[in-house]
Amino acid sequence: MKRVRKAVFPVAGLGTRFLPATKAVPKEMLTVVDRPVIQYVVDEAREAGIEHFIFVTGRNKAVIEDHFDIQFELYDTLAQRGKDEQLARLQRLQPAPGQTSFTRQQAPMGLGHAVWCARELVGDEPFALLLPDMIMQSEKSCMKAMVELYEETGNNIIAVQECDPAEAHKYGIVGRGEDTHHGFRITEMVEKPKTGTAPSNLYINGRYILQPEIFKILEDQEQGAGNEIQLTDAMLKLEKQQPFYGYHYQGRTFDCGSPEGFVEANVAFALWRSDMNENIAGVIRTLLDEIKPSARRGAA
């Protein structure tokens, strides 16, 4: 059984829900408290033991590559000014030489196509897939627990968590089979099931560990919903050849691809910090008392 050493991050999306903020700044570089969204996702992968970070990018995404590179002028200025703590923090977050790779998707053809674009960089190895819009908050990272389950089963792993059953039609939903190790056997996968037909209320939350055979399937995959190459369609075909296991994640997940989820993430991560909790909690209570919705502002 090969170890999971590589992770793929699809970061080619345009972020149209955040315009005009994302006109010149990639949505993955919008900050939650004091770190870009993409940094949280990479940190999660690093905690799980990932050694090689593969970014599937598009045009106007070069700043992501710059973020994970050394900035000599900044480092030198911090050193000269005695900002040792800030410098050390940046250095801790810095990937080692050769740990990052970047490839272009070139055309917006869906998540399955983005994953396929990483095939040469992944090679014949199992790999982690982390959707950068989704950031997690828990004492033990979601991907770390998934890697542990992979080491027990040696097969494909999908992270899931519960949603309101009435909202199941908005997500990819899995069917739950027998429990095994620290997870369960997945019996089916349905993308956005019709209301009342979902096999469970366990939705796929944007974290995967997949075997490299998925690439051959994606290579021949026909376009599906939205005229895009859908990863779920490819996983359904792979499931006929290899088992899939679910990891039931119990922490918090924030969809930073939506303005509401992005604001929620900023509040949650600020409250999680011991140096900010008391102040931010007080500010929120005050704002709730003082600010009322405005129809004019809501339409801006």
Short mmCIF file of C-alpha atoms in Angstrom, two decimals:
data_model
loop_
_atom_site.label_atom_id
_atom_site.label_comp_id
_atom_site.label_asym_id
_atom_site.label_seq_id
_atom_site.Cartn_x
_atom_site.Cartn_y
_atom_site.Cartn_z
CA MET A 1 0.00 0.00 0.00
CA LYS A 2 1.47 3.32 -1.09
CA ARG A 3 1.47 6.22 1.34
CA VAL A 4 -0.54 9.39 0.59
CA ARG A 5 2.20 11.93 -0.13
CA LYS A 6 0.58 14.28 -2.62
CA ALA A 7 -2.40 16.62 -2.50
CA VAL A 8 -4.25 18.36 -5.33
CA PHE A 9 -5.84 21.80 -4.90
CA PRO A 10 -8.16 22.96 -7.72
CA VAL A 11 -7.77 26.77 -7.65
CA ALA A 12 -8.76 27.79 -11.19
CA GLY A 13 -12.26 29.05 -10.33
CA LEU A 14 -13.19 32.65 -11.15
CA GLY A 15 -14.92 33.47 -7.85
CA THR A 16 -17.76 35.37 -9.50
CA ARG A 17 -19.82 35.38 -6.30
CA PHE A 18 -17.20 37.69 -4.77
CA LEU A 19 -17.03 40.30 -7.50
CA PRO A 20 -15.77 43.00 -7.51
CA ALA A 21 -13.30 41.76 -4.84
CA THR A 22 -12.09 38.94 -7.09
CA LYS A 23 -11.68 41.05 -10.21
CA ALA A 24 -7.91 41.19 -9.58
CA VAL A 25 -7.46 39.02 -6.46
CA PRO A 26 -8.09 35.23 -6.59
CA LYS A 27 -10.85 34.14 -4.24
CA GLU A 28 -8.39 31.70 -2.63
CA MET A 29 -6.30 34.69 -1.52
CA LEU A 30 -9.12 36.42 0.34
CA THR A 31 -8.20 36.42 4.01
CA VAL A 32 -9.91 34.72 6.93
CA VAL A 33 -8.66 36.75 9.90
CA ASP A 34 -4.98 37.01 8.91
CA ARG A 35 -4.38 34.13 6.50
CA PRO A 36 -5.55 33.51 2.93
CA VAL A 37 -8.20 30.83 2.54
CA ILE A 38 -5.78 28.64 0.57
CA GLN A 39 -3.29 28.71 3.46
CA TYR A 40 -5.79 27.04 5.79
CA VAL A 41 -6.32 24.22 3.29
CA VAL A 42 -2.60 23.70 2.68
CA ASP A 43 -1.97 23.68 6.43
CA GLU A 44 -4.59 20.96 6.81
CA ALA A 45 -2.83 18.85 4.19
CA ARG A 46 0.56 19.45 5.81
CA GLU A 47 -0.78 18.32 9.20
CA ALA A 48 -1.88 15.08 7.51
CA GLY A 49 1.68 14.38 6.38
CA ILE A 50 1.37 15.58 2.78
CA GLU A 51 4.76 16.33 1.22
CA HIS A 52 3.90 17.60 -2.27
CA PHE A 53 1.30 20.32 -2.92
CA ILE A 54 -0.12 20.42 -6.46
CA PHE A 55 -2.14 23.46 -7.53
CA VAL A 56 -4.36 23.35 -10.62
CA THR A 57 -4.55 27.02 -11.56
CA GLY A 58 -5.89 29.33 -14.25
CA ARG A 59 -5.21 32.81 -15.52
CA ASN A 60 -4.81 35.58 -12.95
CA LYS A 61 -3.70 33.08 -10.26
CA ALA A 62 0.04 33.79 -10.21
CA VAL A 63 -0.27 35.48 -6.80
CA ILE A 64 -1.00 32.05 -5.28
CA GLU A 65 2.37 30.84 -6.52
CA ASP A 66 4.01 33.98 -5.14
CA HIS A 67 2.35 33.43 -1.76
CA PHE A 68 4.06 30.06 -1.34
CA ASP A 69 7.43 31.37 -2.48
CA ILE A 70 10.16 33.15 -0.49
CA GLN A 71 9.96 36.96 -0.48
CA PHE A 72 13.54 37.99 0.15
CA GLU A 73 12.84 41.71 0.61
CA LEU A 74 10.11 41.08 3.19
CA TYR A 75 12.18 38.51 5.10
CA ASP A 76 15.20 40.81 5.13
CA THR A 77 13.15 43.79 6.35
CA LEU A 78 11.59 41.75 9.16
CA ALA A 79 15.04 40.50 10.22
CA GLN A 80 16.54 44.01 10.23
CA ARG A 81 13.64 45.36 12.29
CA GLY A 82 13.87 42.58 14.85
CA LYS A 83 10.47 41.11 13.94
CA ASP A 84 11.75 37.65 14.79
CA GLU A 85 8.37 36.16 15.76
CA GLN A 86 6.69 37.26 12.53
CA LEU A 87 9.63 36.05 10.46
CA ALA A 88 9.65 32.66 12.17
CA ARG A 89 5.92 32.29 11.57
CA LEU A 90 6.31 32.97 7.84
CA GLN A 91 9.18 30.50 7.64
CA ARG A 92 7.12 27.80 9.35
CA LEU A 93 4.39 28.22 6.73
CA GLN A 94 6.90 28.15 3.86
CA PRO A 95 6.92 24.90 1.83
CA ALA A 96 10.36 23.45 1.27
CA PRO A 97 12.00 23.77 -2.16
CA GLY A 98 10.37 21.42 -4.65
CA GLN A 99 7.27 20.79 -2.52
CA THR A 100 4.91 22.88 -4.67
CA SER A 101 3.90 22.32 -8.29
CA PHE A 102 1.56 24.31 -10.52
CA THR A 103 -0.31 23.28 -13.64
CA ARG A 104 -2.94 25.08 -15.74
CA GLN A 105 -6.49 23.89 -16.31
CA GLN A 106 -6.87 26.42 -19.16
CA ALA A 107 -10.61 25.85 -19.66
CA PRO A 108 -13.38 25.77 -17.00
CA MET A 109 -14.59 22.23 -17.61
CA GLY A 110 -15.46 21.16 -14.07
CA LEU A 111 -13.87 19.55 -11.03
CA GLY A 112 -13.26 16.24 -12.76
CA HIS A 113 -11.30 17.98 -15.50
CA ALA A 114 -9.27 19.95 -12.93
CA VAL A 115 -8.31 16.72 -11.17
CA TRP A 116 -7.36 15.10 -14.50
CA CYS A 117 -5.04 18.05 -15.24
CA ALA A 118 -2.89 16.96 -12.25
CA ARG A 119 -2.35 13.43 -13.58
CA GLU A 120 1.29 13.82 -14.62
CA LEU A 121 2.26 15.44 -11.33
CA VAL A 122 0.46 12.83 -9.21
CA GLY A 123 1.63 9.81 -11.19
CA ASP A 124 0.79 6.29 -10.07
CA GLU A 125 0.06 7.15 -6.43
CA PRO A 126 -2.96 7.66 -4.22
CA PHE A 127 -3.55 11.34 -3.61
CA ALA A 128 -5.53 13.70 -1.45
CA LEU A 129 -7.94 16.16 -3.04
CA LEU A 130 -8.91 19.26 -1.05
CA LEU A 131 -11.42 21.78 -2.39
CA PRO A 132 -10.03 25.19 -1.37
CA ASP A 133 -13.45 26.80 -0.94
CA MET A 134 -14.08 24.57 2.08
CA ILE A 135 -12.06 25.22 5.22
CA MET A 136 -12.33 23.15 8.39
CA GLN A 137 -12.16 23.92 12.09
CA SER A 138 -11.43 21.08 14.51
CA GLU A 139 -8.77 19.99 16.96
CA LYS A 140 -7.71 17.15 14.66
CA SER A 141 -7.72 18.01 10.98
CA CYS A 142 -10.20 16.29 8.69
CA MET A 143 -7.50 15.14 6.26
CA LYS A 144 -5.29 13.73 9.01
CA ALA A 145 -8.14 11.51 10.19
CA MET A 146 -8.83 10.51 6.58
CA VAL A 147 -5.21 9.48 6.05
CA GLU A 148 -5.44 7.33 9.18
CA LEU A 149 -8.56 5.64 7.78
CA TYR A 150 -6.81 5.14 4.44
CA GLU A 151 -3.92 3.42 6.23
CA GLU A 152 -6.45 1.02 7.75
CA THR A 153 -8.39 0.28 4.55
CA GLY A 154 -6.01 1.02 1.65
CA ASN A 155 -8.88 2.31 -0.46
CA ASN A 156 -10.69 5.47 -1.57
CA ILE A 157 -11.88 7.74 1.24
CA ILE A 158 -14.52 10.49 1.16
CA ALA A 159 -15.20 12.83 4.07
CA VAL A 160 -18.86 13.48 4.85
CA GLN A 161 -20.90 15.27 7.45
CA GLU A 162 -24.54 15.73 8.28
CA CYS A 163 -26.85 18.27 6.68
CA ASP A 164 -30.49 19.11 7.21
CA PRO A 165 -32.37 16.35 5.33
CA ALA A 166 -34.46 19.06 3.68
CA GLU A 167 -31.24 20.48 2.19
CA ALA A 168 -29.87 17.17 0.87
CA HIS A 169 -30.89 18.00 -2.70
CA LYS A 170 -28.20 20.72 -2.76
CA TYR A 171 -25.25 18.36 -2.19
CA GLY A 172 -23.52 15.17 -3.21
CA ILE A 173 -24.93 12.54 -0.83
CA VAL A 174 -23.61 9.08 0.07
CA GLY A 175 -25.34 5.94 1.21
CA ARG A 176 -24.05 4.49 4.49
CA GLY A 177 -23.20 0.81 4.76
CA GLU A 178 -21.56 -1.20 7.53
CA ASP A 179 -19.15 0.46 9.93
CA THR A 180 -15.50 -0.49 9.53
CA HIS A 181 -12.39 0.69 11.36
CA HIS A 182 -12.93 4.42 11.98
CA GLY A 183 -15.34 4.87 9.08
CA PHE A 184 -18.02 3.10 7.08
CA ARG A 185 -18.50 1.49 3.69
CA ILE A 186 -20.10 3.78 1.11
CA THR A 187 -22.90 1.99 -0.75
CA GLU A 188 -23.87 4.71 -3.22
CA MET A 189 -23.18 8.29 -4.27
CA VAL A 190 -25.82 10.65 -5.64
CA GLU A 191 -25.14 14.17 -6.91
CA LYS A 192 -27.94 16.56 -5.84
CA PRO A 193 -30.68 13.93 -5.41
CA LYS A 194 -34.29 14.90 -6.01
CA THR A 195 -36.13 15.98 -2.86
CA GLY A 196 -37.12 12.97 -0.80
CA THR A 197 -34.88 10.48 -2.63
CA ALA A 198 -31.53 10.97 -0.84
CA PRO A 199 -30.07 7.76 0.63
CA SER A 200 -28.96 9.65 3.77
CA ASN A 201 -28.24 13.16 5.02
CA LEU A 202 -24.46 12.69 4.78
CA TYR A 203 -23.03 15.14 2.26
CA ILE A 204 -19.57 15.18 0.68
CA ASN A 205 -17.71 18.11 2.25
CA GLY A 206 -14.81 18.62 -0.17
CA ARG A 207 -12.14 16.21 1.10
CA TYR A 208 -11.12 13.04 -0.76
CA ILE A 209 -8.38 10.42 -0.95
CA LEU A 210 -8.46 8.77 -4.37
CA GLN A 211 -6.56 6.02 -6.14
CA PRO A 212 -4.72 6.93 -9.37
CA GLU A 213 -7.07 4.75 -11.48
CA ILE A 214 -9.47 7.72 -11.37
CA PHE A 215 -7.32 9.47 -13.99
CA LYS A 216 -7.99 6.88 -16.71
CA ILE A 217 -11.70 7.14 -16.04
CA LEU A 218 -11.60 10.94 -16.19
CA GLU A 219 -9.65 10.82 -19.44
CA ASP A 220 -12.59 9.11 -21.16
CA GLN A 221 -15.32 10.76 -19.07
CA GLU A 222 -18.13 12.39 -21.01
CA GLN A 223 -19.43 15.78 -19.98
CA GLY A 224 -22.22 15.62 -17.45
CA ALA A 225 -24.29 18.21 -15.58
CA GLY A 226 -23.55 21.76 -16.67
CA ASN A 227 -21.57 20.40 -19.66
CA GLU A 228 -18.69 19.77 -17.26
CA ILE A 229 -16.64 16.68 -16.46
CA GLN A 230 -18.04 15.66 -13.10
CA LEU A 231 -15.82 13.99 -10.49
CA THR A 232 -18.82 12.20 -8.96
CA ASP A 233 -19.56 10.45 -12.28
CA ALA A 234 -15.96 9.17 -12.39
CA MET A 235 -16.08 8.04 -8.75
CA LEU A 236 -19.25 6.07 -9.47
CA LYS A 237 -17.38 4.17 -12.19
CA LEU A 238 -14.34 3.64 -9.96
CA GLU A 239 -16.61 2.36 -7.18
CA LYS A 240 -17.48 -0.62 -9.39
CA GLN A 241 -13.78 -1.59 -9.31
CA GLN A 242 -12.66 -0.47 -5.85
CA PRO A 243 -14.40 0.11 -2.52
CA PHE A 244 -15.07 3.59 -1.14
CA TYR A 245 -15.12 4.37 2.57
CA GLY A 246 -16.63 7.34 4.34
CA TYR A 247 -15.10 9.32 7.17
CA HIS A 248 -17.78 11.05 9.27
CA TYR A 249 -16.22 14.41 10.07
CA GLN A 250 -17.51 15.99 13.29
CA GLY A 251 -15.92 19.45 13.13
CA ARG A 252 -17.05 22.70 11.52
CA THR A 253 -16.92 23.32 7.77
CA PHE A 254 -17.19 26.76 6.19
CA ASP A 255 -18.02 27.26 2.52
CA CYS A 256 -15.79 30.21 1.70
CA GLY A 257 -17.03 30.11 -1.87
CA SER A 258 -20.09 32.03 -0.70
CA PRO A 259 -20.05 35.47 0.98
CA GLU A 260 -22.13 34.16 3.89
CA GLY A 261 -19.80 31.23 4.54
CA PHE A 262 -16.75 33.47 4.20
CA VAL A 263 -18.06 35.91 6.83
CA GLU A 264 -19.02 33.01 9.10
CA ALA A 265 -15.49 31.60 8.80
CA ASN A 266 -13.94 34.94 9.76
CA VAL A 267 -16.12 35.15 12.87
CA ALA A 268 -15.53 31.51 13.86
CA PHE A 269 -11.74 31.62 13.47
CA ALA A 270 -11.50 34.95 15.28
CA LEU A 271 -13.52 33.54 18.19
CA TRP A 272 -11.30 30.41 18.19
CA ARG A 273 -8.22 32.50 18.95
CA SER A 274 -7.45 33.15 22.60
CA ASP A 275 -5.97 36.58 21.78
CA MET A 276 -9.15 37.71 19.98
CA ASN A 277 -12.10 35.83 21.48
CA GLU A 278 -13.14 38.24 24.22
CA ASN A 279 -12.84 41.37 22.10
CA ILE A 280 -14.58 39.93 19.02
CA ALA A 281 -17.39 38.39 21.08
CA GLY A 282 -18.07 41.79 22.66
CA VAL A 283 -18.02 43.54 19.30
CA ILE A 284 -20.49 41.04 17.83
CA ARG A 285 -22.90 41.48 20.74
CA THR A 286 -22.74 45.25 20.36
CA LEU A 287 -23.28 45.16 16.61
CA LEU A 288 -26.26 42.81 16.97
CA ASP A 289 -27.89 45.35 19.29
CA GLU A 290 -27.04 48.41 17.22
CA ILE A 291 -27.25 47.44 13.55
CA LYS A 292 -30.51 46.60 11.85
CA PRO A 293 -30.88 45.42 8.25
CA SER A 294 -31.34 48.11 5.64
CA ALA A 295 -33.22 47.40 2.43
CA ARG A 296 -31.07 49.91 0.58
CA ARG A 297 -27.78 48.42 1.81
CA GLY A 298 -28.99 44.88 1.18
CA ALA A 299 -29.55 45.70 -2.45
CA ALA A 300 -26.12 47.31 -2.93
#
